[in-house]
Amino acid sequence: MNLARPFSLSVVAITALAFLGLPIGHAMIAGSILYLLLAGLDMGTVAEQLLNGMYANYIILAVPLFVLAAELMNIGSMTERLLRFCNAFVGRFRGGLAFVNIVQAIIFAGMSGSAIADAAGPGKLMQKMMTNDGKYPPSYAAALSAATAVIGPIIPPSIPMVVYALVSDASIGYLFLGGVVPGLLMAGGQMIIVAYHARVCGFPVEPPTPLRQLPRITWQALPSLMMPVVLLGGIYSGVTTPTEAAAVAGAYALLVSVFLYHSVSFADFYRSVLVSARTSASIGMLIGGALVFNYVVTVENIPQSVSALLQTWQLSPTGFLILVNVLLLLLGCVLEGTTILLVIVPVLIPTARALGIDLVHFGVVVVVNIMLGLVTPPYGLLLFIMTRIAEVPFRDLVRNVLPFLWAMIGSLALITFFPGLVLWLPRLLGYQG
């Protein structure tokens, strides 16, 4: 790479600014402006790309709406009621609370679409439940909570899949369906690890919930359990678009918390809106920066150049997917997931399309890779979050999360080599890919 070229200088500037602590979205905008200046192109292109990209894409609106829905769910008592429901059914087994942690992740996956929201809400409560009275080592509970939070954005709805749909034009509805089986595979792998640890480490058995209490616990949790039905039912029945469904999910969470559970004050609601706005603004700036930088990448014909290079390697579709897995797993160690989705993945999509790889299958594989990056050292964002929540040493958390990470990589290998695991459910509901 010629370091004197405008594009090379732009990449160097983005990297340097990011290492100096500037948010990556701002760094990409600054680097893109530098490129346009050096290349003698119209500087107004930056504003044009930002405005067209952010306001012409209706699906982007789903991101802040899903974030708000997750926050509203966490401030009410929906989380506690669902955890009691999960504990009533699987808490009676050895290592029961660990199994509860996995089951709640599957249920909450149908609500928030955000791994970080799941870790900060249900994950925090599970950490407290598992470490109460010294039942589980704090580092083990934190590692399991981080690993189960990964399931959230794979089983629908999924904020990363919304972002992938933005850059690939793949169907959001079919992407959501494609994530169901992989998410359940990952949960199954985690349950196998927990069952082994429960037997070897002698994890405690929780007192079984009396059968006469199950109807009452189920009834109390039923409004919360209906949220995925409302959300996904609206999408797949054709009544709502994914963006409209995200708005419905937020409204449903608020109505249930306020009028049925009476667990949200105006101050709680204000704080949740404020947190959601801050989170959405940071994501929006990252998307905006990526849209501007992707214009630079397009001007330089980088996707076509990469596609031509990979074609000279004569890779098969399977070989290309293996290469993508290795690349994204390595990048996930050091880069934030949304950055990978918005900057790296668009460069790979033309090659995937040329090799005949289904873009729904490719999208699910990409999202699973990016979610694994959240629990992959040294950067893993969920590892840092759970370290703060649990107040445990980072090295202890990493040691305990590795078995779960290997199990999830095994699930990734299965969906890579057997696309039918991803495409079975979408095809069952009409997908022609």
Coordinates of C-alpha atoms in Angstrom, one line a residue, residues 87-89 92 206-218:
N87 CA -36.4 -20.7 37.9
A88 CA -39.7 -22.5 38.5
F89 CA -39.1 -24.8 35.6
R92 CA -34.7 -27.7 40.3
E206 CA -32.3 -25.2 44.2
P207 CA -35.4 -26.0 46.2
P208 CA -38.0 -27.1 43.7
T209 CA -41.0 -24.8 43.2
P210 CA -44.2 -26.5 44.4
L211 CA -46.4 -27.5 41.5
R212 CA -49.4 -25.5 43.0
Q213 CA -47.4 -22.3 42.5
L214 CA -46.6 -22.8 38.8
P215 CA -49.9 -21.5 37.5
R216 CA -49.6 -18.3 39.6
I217 CA -46.0 -17.7 38.5
T218 CA -46.8 -18.4 34.9

